[in-house]
mmCIF file of C-alpha atoms in Angstrom:
data_model
loop_
_atom_site.group_PDB
_atom_site.id
_atom_site.type_symbol
_atom_site.label_atom_id
_atom_site.label_comp_id
_atom_site.label_asym_id
_atom_site.label_seq_id
_atom_site.Cartn_x
_atom_site.Cartn_y
_atom_site.Cartn_z
ATOM 1 C CA MET T 1 84.964 137.574 61.280
ATOM 2 C CA THR T 2 88.627 137.696 62.302
ATOM 3 C CA GLY T 3 90.265 137.556 65.713
ATOM 4 C CA PRO T 4 89.939 134.993 68.528
ATOM 5 C CA ALA T 5 86.215 134.343 67.971
ATOM 6 C CA ALA T 6 86.402 133.976 64.184
ATOM 7 C CA SER T 7 85.022 130.415 64.149
ATOM 8 C CA THR T 8 82.059 131.413 66.305
ATOM 9 C CA ALA T 9 81.429 134.455 64.120
ATOM 10 C CA ALA T 10 81.483 132.279 60.999
ATOM 11 C CA ALA T 11 78.883 129.943 62.514
ATOM 12 C CA LEU T 12 76.633 132.852 63.533
ATOM 13 C CA PHE T 13 76.911 134.327 60.030
ATOM 14 C CA ASN T 14 76.213 130.941 58.419
ATOM 15 C CA ALA T 15 73.110 130.540 60.562
ATOM 16 C CA ALA T 16 71.955 134.054 59.689
ATOM 17 C CA GLN T 17 72.375 133.260 55.977
ATOM 18 C CA LEU T 18 70.333 130.093 56.441
ATOM 19 C CA ALA T 19 67.518 132.167 57.948
ATOM 20 C CA LEU T 20 67.889 134.722 55.159
ATOM 21 C CA PHE T 21 67.149 132.109 52.502
ATOM 22 C CA GLU T 22 64.467 130.309 54.498
ATOM 23 C CA VAL T 23 62.510 133.265 55.918
ATOM 24 C CA ALA T 24 63.373 136.586 54.259
ATOM 25 C CA ASP T 25 61.909 137.981 51.081
ATOM 26 C CA LYS T 26 63.976 139.143 48.118
ATOM 27 C CA SER T 27 64.110 142.746 49.292
ATOM 28 C CA PHE T 28 66.121 141.880 52.395
ATOM 29 C CA THR T 29 69.901 142.354 52.357
ATOM 30 C CA LEU T 30 72.341 140.961 54.931
ATOM 31 C CA VAL T 31 75.705 142.756 55.073
ATOM 32 C CA PRO T 32 78.525 141.531 57.368
ATOM 33 C CA TYR T 33 80.944 143.871 59.160
ATOM 34 C CA ASP T 34 84.038 142.566 60.944
ATOM 35 C CA THR T 35 84.498 143.700 64.574
ATOM 36 C CA LYS T 36 87.807 141.807 64.804
ATOM 37 C CA GLY T 37 86.660 140.731 68.261
ATOM 38 C CA THR T 38 87.695 144.011 69.908
ATOM 39 C CA PRO T 39 85.895 147.118 71.188
ATOM 40 C CA GLU T 40 87.851 149.289 68.766
ATOM 41 C CA GLY T 41 86.942 147.010 65.874
ATOM 42 C CA ALA T 42 83.308 146.992 66.939
ATOM 43 C CA ALA T 43 83.187 150.798 67.021
ATOM 44 C CA ALA T 44 84.730 150.988 63.544
ATOM 45 C CA ALA T 45 82.330 148.331 62.206
ATOM 46 C CA ALA T 46 79.354 150.137 63.714
ATOM 47 C CA GLN T 47 80.487 153.387 62.118
ATOM 48 C CA GLN T 48 80.645 151.652 58.721
ATOM 49 C CA ALA T 49 77.259 150.016 59.235
ATOM 50 C CA VAL T 50 75.526 153.203 60.380
ATOM 51 C CA ALA T 51 76.863 155.053 57.349
ATOM 52 C CA ASN T 52 74.867 152.634 55.192
ATOM 53 C CA THR T 53 71.636 153.376 57.158
ATOM 54 C CA PRO T 54 70.535 149.820 57.994
ATOM 55 C CA ASP T 55 67.155 149.050 59.549
ATOM 56 C CA ILE T 56 68.722 146.931 62.290
ATOM 57 C CA ILE T 57 72.111 145.643 63.465
ATOM 58 C CA LEU T 58 72.586 141.993 64.476
ATOM 59 C CA GLY T 59 75.550 141.481 66.797
ATOM 60 C CA PRO T 60 78.175 141.937 68.021
ATOM 61 C CA LEU T 61 79.033 138.969 70.238
ATOM 62 C CA PHE T 62 80.942 140.289 73.260
ATOM 63 C CA ALA T 63 79.652 142.750 75.856
ATOM 64 C CA THR T 64 82.721 144.985 75.454
ATOM 65 C CA GLU T 65 82.015 145.212 71.729
ATOM 66 C CA VAL T 66 78.372 146.086 72.375
ATOM 67 C CA THR T 67 79.414 148.866 74.748
ATOM 68 C CA ALA T 68 81.641 150.336 72.039
ATOM 69 C CA ALA T 69 79.128 150.018 69.196
ATOM 70 C CA ALA T 70 75.913 151.005 70.980
ATOM 71 C CA PRO T 71 76.410 154.805 71.195
ATOM 72 C CA LEU T 72 76.815 155.066 67.422
ATOM 73 C CA ALA T 73 73.703 152.983 66.762
ATOM 74 C CA ARG T 74 71.649 154.867 69.343
ATOM 75 C CA GLN T 75 72.623 158.211 67.875
ATOM 76 C CA ALA T 76 71.352 156.990 64.494
ATOM 77 C CA HIS T 77 68.219 155.415 66.071
ATOM 78 C CA ILE T 78 69.142 151.937 64.825
ATOM 79 C CA PRO T 79 68.262 149.005 67.116
ATOM 80 C CA ILE T 80 70.853 146.361 67.979
ATOM 81 C CA ILE T 81 70.158 142.688 68.658
ATOM 82 C CA THR T 82 73.346 141.369 70.212
ATOM 83 C CA PHE T 83 74.354 137.745 70.758
ATOM 84 C CA SER T 84 75.749 138.566 74.195
ATOM 85 C CA ALA T 85 74.292 137.051 77.388
ATOM 86 C CA ASP T 86 75.340 140.027 79.525
ATOM 87 C CA ARG T 87 72.235 141.911 80.632
ATOM 88 C CA THR T 88 74.305 144.925 81.735
ATOM 89 C CA VAL T 89 74.587 146.058 78.093
ATOM 90 C CA ALA T 90 70.829 145.797 77.448
ATOM 91 C CA GLY T 91 68.459 148.726 77.159
ATOM 92 C CA ALA T 92 67.896 151.918 75.179
ATOM 93 C CA GLY T 93 67.648 150.165 71.842
ATOM 94 C CA VAL T 94 70.048 147.305 72.597
ATOM 95 C CA TYR T 95 68.483 143.835 72.917
ATOM 96 C CA VAL T 96 70.353 140.852 74.336
ATOM 97 C CA MET T 97 69.550 137.555 72.574
ATOM 98 C CA GLY T 98 71.882 135.341 74.630
ATOM 99 C CA PHE T 99 70.660 132.821 77.189
ATOM 100 C CA LEU T 100 70.650 134.853 80.402
ATOM 101 C CA PRO T 101 72.045 132.728 83.241
ATOM 102 C CA GLY T 102 69.953 134.398 85.942
ATOM 103 C CA ALA T 103 66.734 133.601 84.087
ATOM 104 C CA GLN T 104 67.830 129.983 83.814
ATOM 105 C CA GLY T 105 68.383 129.813 87.567
ATOM 106 C CA LEU T 106 64.989 131.350 88.278
ATOM 107 C CA ARG T 107 63.220 128.922 85.928
ATOM 108 C CA VAL T 108 64.613 125.790 87.577
ATOM 109 C CA ALA T 109 64.294 127.180 91.128
ATOM 110 C CA ALA T 110 60.644 128.105 90.527
ATOM 111 C CA TYR T 111 59.992 124.606 89.179
ATOM 112 C CA ALA T 112 61.569 123.125 92.307
ATOM 113 C CA ALA T 113 59.466 125.402 94.528
ATOM 114 C CA ARG T 114 56.279 124.232 92.822
ATOM 115 C CA HIS T 115 57.297 120.623 93.460
ATOM 116 C CA GLY T 116 57.861 120.774 97.195
ATOM 117 C CA LYS T 117 61.356 122.283 97.247
ATOM 118 C CA PRO T 118 60.795 126.002 98.006
ATOM 119 C CA ARG T 119 63.794 126.635 100.298
ATOM 120 C CA LEU T 120 66.733 127.355 97.990
ATOM 121 C CA ALA T 121 70.440 127.538 98.775
ATOM 122 C CA ILE T 122 72.930 128.786 96.173
ATOM 123 C CA LEU T 123 76.491 127.464 96.023
ATOM 124 C CA ALA T 124 78.274 129.268 93.202
ATOM 125 C CA PRO T 125 81.791 129.900 91.924
ATOM 126 C CA SER T 126 83.086 133.364 92.755
ATOM 127 C CA ASN T 127 83.444 134.252 89.070
ATOM 128 C CA ASP T 128 81.284 136.656 87.077
ATOM 129 C CA TYR T 129 78.898 133.925 85.910
ATOM 130 C CA GLY T 130 78.304 132.522 89.383
ATOM 131 C CA GLN T 131 77.786 135.944 90.913
ATOM 132 C CA ARG T 132 75.363 137.001 88.175
ATOM 133 C CA VAL T 133 73.240 133.890 88.625
ATOM 134 C CA ALA T 134 73.161 134.232 92.416
ATOM 135 C CA GLN T 135 72.305 137.921 92.372
ATOM 136 C CA GLU T 136 69.586 137.658 89.737
ATOM 137 C CA VAL T 137 67.973 134.649 91.407
ATOM 138 C CA ALA T 138 67.999 136.514 94.728
ATOM 139 C CA ASN T 139 66.440 139.594 93.103
ATOM 140 C CA GLY T 140 63.706 137.646 91.324
ATOM 141 C CA SER T 141 62.894 134.936 93.838
ATOM 142 C CA GLY T 142 60.247 136.732 95.893
ATOM 143 C CA SER T 143 57.415 136.590 93.363
ATOM 144 C CA LEU T 144 58.030 132.959 92.352
ATOM 145 C CA GLY T 145 57.521 131.165 95.649
ATOM 146 C CA ILE T 146 61.262 130.693 96.149
ATOM 147 C CA LEU T 147 62.520 131.093 99.718
ATOM 148 C CA LEU T 148 66.219 131.985 99.600
ATOM 149 C CA ALA T 149 67.906 130.119 102.466
ATOM 150 C CA GLY T 150 71.472 131.281 101.829
ATOM 151 C CA THR T 151 74.190 131.939 99.277
ATOM 152 C CA GLN T 152 77.841 130.939 99.427
ATOM 153 C CA TYR T 153 80.643 131.395 96.918
ATOM 154 C CA TYR T 154 83.756 129.282 96.463
ATOM 155 C CA ASP T 155 87.133 129.856 94.862
ATOM 156 C CA GLU T 156 87.253 128.194 91.436
ATOM 157 C CA ALA T 157 90.775 126.948 92.170
ATOM 158 C CA SER T 158 89.954 125.467 95.587
ATOM 159 C CA LEU T 159 89.715 121.711 95.995
ATOM 160 C CA ASP T 160 88.250 121.910 99.498
ATOM 161 C CA LEU T 161 84.653 123.180 99.647
ATOM 162 C CA THR T 162 84.032 122.173 103.254
ATOM 163 C CA ALA T 163 83.956 125.742 104.587
ATOM 164 C CA PRO T 164 81.326 127.221 102.210
ATOM 165 C CA ILE T 165 79.188 124.087 102.466
ATOM 166 C CA ARG T 166 79.302 124.179 106.268
ATOM 167 C CA ARG T 167 78.267 127.841 106.178
ATOM 168 C CA LEU T 168 75.249 126.885 104.060
ATOM 169 C CA MET T 169 74.347 124.245 106.660
ATOM 170 C CA LYS T 170 74.528 126.622 109.622
ATOM 171 C CA ALA T 171 70.780 126.291 110.253
ATOM 172 C CA SER T 172 70.898 122.495 110.294
ATOM 173 C CA THR T 173 68.693 120.915 113.007
ATOM 174 C CA ASN T 174 67.615 117.307 113.479
ATOM 175 C CA GLY T 175 68.792 116.345 110.021
ATOM 176 C CA ASP T 176 67.164 119.338 108.315
ATOM 177 C CA VAL T 177 69.919 121.393 106.702
ATOM 178 C CA GLY T 178 67.638 124.406 106.254
ATOM 179 C CA PHE T 179 67.073 124.101 102.508
ATOM 180 C CA ASP T 180 65.297 121.785 100.072
ATOM 181 C CA ALA T 181 67.356 122.474 96.955
ATOM 182 C CA VAL T 182 70.834 123.731 96.035
ATOM 183 C CA LEU T 183 71.507 125.678 92.851
ATOM 184 C CA LEU T 184 74.934 124.853 91.376
ATOM 185 C CA PRO T 185 75.665 127.222 88.455
ATOM 186 C CA ASP T 186 78.908 125.546 87.396
ATOM 187 C CA GLU T 187 80.187 123.132 84.761
ATOM 188 C CA GLY T 188 82.526 120.280 83.919
ATOM 189 C CA GLN T 189 84.700 118.516 86.419
ATOM 190 C CA ARG T 190 84.304 121.333 88.932
ATOM 191 C CA LEU T 191 80.526 120.855 88.922
ATOM 192 C CA ARG T 192 80.909 117.140 89.553
ATOM 193 C CA SER T 193 83.390 117.801 92.375
ATOM 194 C CA VAL T 194 81.061 120.324 94.036
ATOM 195 C CA ALA T 195 78.138 117.898 93.920
ATOM 196 C CA SER T 196 80.274 115.119 95.383
ATOM 197 C CA SER T 197 81.460 117.450 98.161
ATOM 198 C CA LEU T 198 77.859 118.159 99.185
ATOM 199 C CA ALA T 199 77.246 114.462 99.774
ATOM 200 C CA LEU T 200 80.570 114.003 101.561
ATOM 201 C CA ASN T 201 79.700 116.861 103.933
ATOM 202 C CA GLY T 202 76.530 115.204 105.130
ATOM 203 C CA ILE T 203 73.843 116.632 102.848
ATOM 204 C CA ASP T 204 71.236 113.957 102.153
ATOM 205 C CA LEU T 205 70.672 114.191 98.407
ATOM 206 C CA THR T 206 67.606 111.989 98.646
ATOM 207 C CA ARG T 207 65.966 114.944 100.437
ATOM 208 C CA VAL T 208 67.814 117.896 98.863
ATOM 209 C CA LYS T 209 67.421 118.391 95.101
ATOM 210 C CA LEU T 210 70.395 119.659 93.073
ATOM 211 C CA LEU T 211 69.624 122.289 90.434
ATOM 212 C CA GLY T 212 71.700 123.741 87.626
ATOM 213 C CA THR T 213 71.801 125.961 84.558
ATOM 214 C CA MET T 214 72.329 125.150 80.883
ATOM 215 C CA LEU T 215 76.037 124.625 81.681
ATOM 216 C CA TRP T 216 75.079 121.180 82.955
ATOM 217 C CA SER T 217 74.106 119.968 79.479
ATOM 218 C CA ASP T 218 77.740 119.785 78.298
ATOM 219 C CA SER T 219 79.168 118.650 81.658
ATOM 220 C CA ASN T 220 78.382 114.911 81.578
ATOM 221 C CA PRO T 221 76.415 115.210 84.844
ATOM 222 C CA SER T 222 75.399 111.533 84.852
ATOM 223 C CA ALA T 223 79.067 110.641 85.472
ATOM 224 C CA GLU T 224 78.670 111.915 89.063
ATOM 225 C CA PRO T 225 76.221 109.885 91.179
ATOM 226 C CA ALA T 226 75.406 112.933 93.322
ATOM 227 C CA LEU T 227 73.955 114.710 90.261
ATOM 228 C CA LEU T 228 71.578 111.913 89.261
ATOM 229 C CA GLY T 229 68.013 113.172 89.482
ATOM 230 C CA GLY T 230 69.142 116.803 89.334
ATOM 231 C CA TRP T 231 67.166 119.348 87.317
ATOM 232 C CA TYR T 232 68.355 122.003 84.872
ATOM 233 C CA PRO T 233 66.709 124.206 82.210
ATOM 234 C CA MET T 234 67.136 123.796 78.463
ATOM 235 C CA PRO T 235 65.549 125.403 75.412
ATOM 236 C CA ALA T 236 62.985 123.337 73.499
ATOM 237 C CA THR T 237 64.923 120.642 71.640
ATOM 238 C CA ALA T 238 62.812 119.570 68.645
ATOM 239 C CA ALA T 239 63.170 122.735 66.543
ATOM 240 C CA HIS T 240 66.838 123.058 67.476
ATOM 241 C CA ALA T 241 67.573 119.490 66.353
ATOM 242 C CA ASP T 242 65.940 120.236 63.006
ATOM 243 C CA PHE T 243 67.992 123.442 62.698
ATOM 244 C CA ASN T 244 71.195 121.428 63.332
ATOM 245 C CA LYS T 245 70.289 119.055 60.490
ATOM 246 C CA ARG T 246 69.582 121.881 58.046
ATOM 247 C CA TYR T 247 72.770 123.709 59.027
ATOM 248 C CA ALA T 248 74.891 120.538 58.639
ATOM 249 C CA LYS T 249 73.342 119.780 55.257
ATOM 250 C CA THR T 250 74.013 123.322 54.032
ATOM 251 C CA PHE T 251 77.475 123.955 55.479
ATOM 252 C CA GLY T 252 78.890 120.438 55.939
ATOM 253 C CA ALA T 253 79.463 120.643 59.707
ATOM 254 C CA GLN T 254 77.525 120.635 62.959
ATOM 255 C CA PRO T 255 76.994 124.157 64.316
ATOM 256 C CA PRO T 256 78.161 125.259 67.773
ATOM 257 C CA ARG T 257 75.349 125.725 70.296
ATOM 258 C CA ILE T 258 75.403 129.530 69.988
ATOM 259 C CA ALA T 259 74.792 129.468 66.210
ATOM 260 C CA SER T 260 71.037 129.240 66.706
ATOM 261 C CA LEU T 261 71.065 132.820 68.024
ATOM 262 C CA GLY T 262 72.244 133.974 64.615
ATOM 263 C CA TYR T 263 69.352 132.179 62.965
ATOM 264 C CA ASP T 264 66.680 133.446 65.358
ATOM 265 C CA ALA T 265 67.913 137.050 65.282
ATOM 266 C CA MET T 266 67.937 137.019 61.483
ATOM 267 C CA ALA T 267 64.522 135.345 61.262
ATOM 268 C CA LEU T 268 63.049 137.951 63.623
ATOM 269 C CA ALA T 269 64.472 140.778 61.505
ATOM 270 C CA ALA T 270 63.160 139.142 58.323
ATOM 271 C CA VAL T 271 59.647 138.813 59.755
ATOM 272 C CA LEU T 272 59.564 142.466 60.797
ATOM 273 C CA ALA T 273 60.893 143.517 57.375
ATOM 274 C CA ARG T 274 57.847 142.005 55.686
ATOM 275 C CA LYS T 275 55.540 144.601 57.198
ATOM 276 C CA THR T 276 54.439 147.548 55.061
ATOM 277 C CA PRO T 277 56.007 149.864 55.923
ATOM 278 C CA ARG T 278 58.905 148.072 57.562
ATOM 279 C CA ASP T 279 58.715 148.376 61.317
ATOM 280 C CA PHE T 280 61.771 147.921 63.531
ATOM 281 C CA SER T 281 60.451 150.123 66.311
ATOM 282 C CA ASP T 282 60.720 149.183 69.973
ATOM 283 C CA ASN T 283 57.001 148.337 69.944
ATOM 284 C CA ALA T 284 57.462 145.900 67.067
ATOM 285 C CA LEU T 285 60.566 144.294 68.560
ATOM 286 C CA THR T 286 58.916 143.828 71.961
ATOM 287 C CA ASN T 287 55.760 142.110 70.713
ATOM 288 C CA GLN T 288 54.178 140.602 73.852
ATOM 289 C CA SER T 289 53.245 137.367 72.067
ATOM 290 C CA GLY T 290 56.876 136.724 71.264
ATOM 291 C CA PHE T 291 58.403 134.732 68.425
ATOM 292 C CA ALA T 292 58.841 131.003 67.799
ATOM 293 C CA GLY T 293 62.535 130.373 67.186
ATOM 294 C CA VAL T 294 64.713 127.316 66.750
ATOM 295 C CA ASP T 295 65.389 127.534 70.503
ATOM 296 C CA GLY T 296 61.696 127.715 71.281
ATOM 297 C CA LEU T 297 59.555 130.628 72.320
ATOM 298 C CA PHE T 298 61.228 133.960 73.090
ATOM 299 C CA ARG T 299 60.350 137.620 73.304
ATOM 300 C CA LEU T 300 62.354 140.790 73.662
ATOM 301 C CA LEU T 301 61.415 142.910 76.657
ATOM 302 C CA PRO T 302 61.395 146.702 77.008
ATOM 303 C CA ASP T 303 64.457 146.513 79.290
ATOM 304 C CA GLY T 304 66.435 144.949 76.429
ATOM 305 C CA THR T 305 66.608 141.400 77.767
ATOM 306 C CA ALA T 306 65.094 138.304 76.165
ATOM 307 C CA GLU T 307 62.543 136.173 77.976
ATOM 308 C CA ARG T 308 62.660 132.529 76.938
ATOM 309 C CA GLY T 309 60.504 129.484 77.419
ATOM 310 C CA TYR T 310 62.752 126.815 78.948
ATOM 311 C CA ALA T 311 62.003 123.144 79.490
ATOM 312 C CA ILE T 312 63.284 121.322 82.592
ATOM 313 C CA ASP T 313 65.493 118.249 82.102
ATOM 314 C CA GLU T 314 66.396 115.620 84.693
ATOM 315 C CA VAL T 315 69.780 113.885 84.851
ATOM 316 C CA GLY T 316 69.462 110.146 84.302
ATOM 317 C CA THR T 317 71.964 107.303 84.296
ATOM 318 C CA ASN T 318 74.388 106.477 81.459
ATOM 319 C CA GLY T 319 74.111 109.900 79.901
ATOM 320 C CA THR T 320 70.329 109.850 79.558
ATOM 321 C CA VAL T 321 68.194 112.956 80.028
ATOM 322 C CA GLN T 322 64.465 113.053 80.666
ATOM 323 C CA GLU T 323 62.331 116.129 80.076
ATOM 324 C CA VAL T 324 60.179 116.499 83.188
ATOM 325 C CA ASP T 325 58.543 119.831 82.334
ATOM 326 C CA PRO T 326 58.059 121.009 78.733
ATOM 327 C CA ALA T 327 58.860 124.474 77.520
ATOM 328 C CA PRO T 328 55.802 126.775 77.393
ATOM 329 C CA THR T 329 54.116 127.350 74.057
ATOM 330 C CA SER T 330 52.915 130.860 74.904
ATOM 331 C CA PHE T 331 53.642 133.681 77.300
ATOM 332 C CA GLY T 332 51.039 134.366 79.938
ATOM 333 C CA GLY T 333 51.240 138.152 80.005
ATOM 334 C CA PRO T 334 53.532 141.174 79.739
ATOM 335 C CA GLY T 335 57.184 140.489 80.435
ATOM 336 C CA THR T 336 58.808 141.632 83.661
#
């Protein structure tokens, strides 16, 4: 509630309060503890929370905070639902609610494979986000009909992407560059520059489909002609839009995108608290049918990650977006 992420924490707490009043019964109590945005603060907050024997802990936000708080919660057998999107902190009673970037990449790449674009190249920034997406897509591609044609990384500060693009095109023959789609897990002006560089280096974007992650949604992709027609995943929008309206009416401001995680985590806890007796066991948290949240369908998996039902959006002109594949309304079987 204090520190560099105080405004984000306030929005998450506001959203959790909204869920408290909309979903929870009168026996449910929500108590905030301030991590101060640091590992040391998170450990101290967890110690305070555990001393009060809660049924479940929601938060913290950052992976370093989760790492500090988790041992105390595990020792007391209290589950944690964190707002982090770092899967490395998941497991053994810690569940990650954030939008996992690797899962986003796999969703859009699998959609492309089903629509005649199975050969996938990945061109990613050499930062933690880009590497996570590339590695997780590579690890999960085999069972989804995705044929990984190559992966190249580029320096975030570099203005010349000729070398990594040429390395991707090393198998080019008779106009076939060796792949049908390129995954670009980047954002903002850098995303638009990368897409433009692909066209300038001879990649025919009428034949090669550009794919992205949720980062595209806030990157004004329609401002770059090379990105028009590109596909990227997004959570279901209808329930989220309604959540934004209710939040704004209650708190007098539009919530940041991450605030919905606070609502869904709180609503999940409130639903489980209604059982007699209350059940926050791993079996209850990892219900195979999942839960309908303001970001659409999701379920927590035994490995501590969250599986989500994403829609696929297509970049149109003048800032327009068209949903070309709706988010699923149910999960087909046990999570993987």
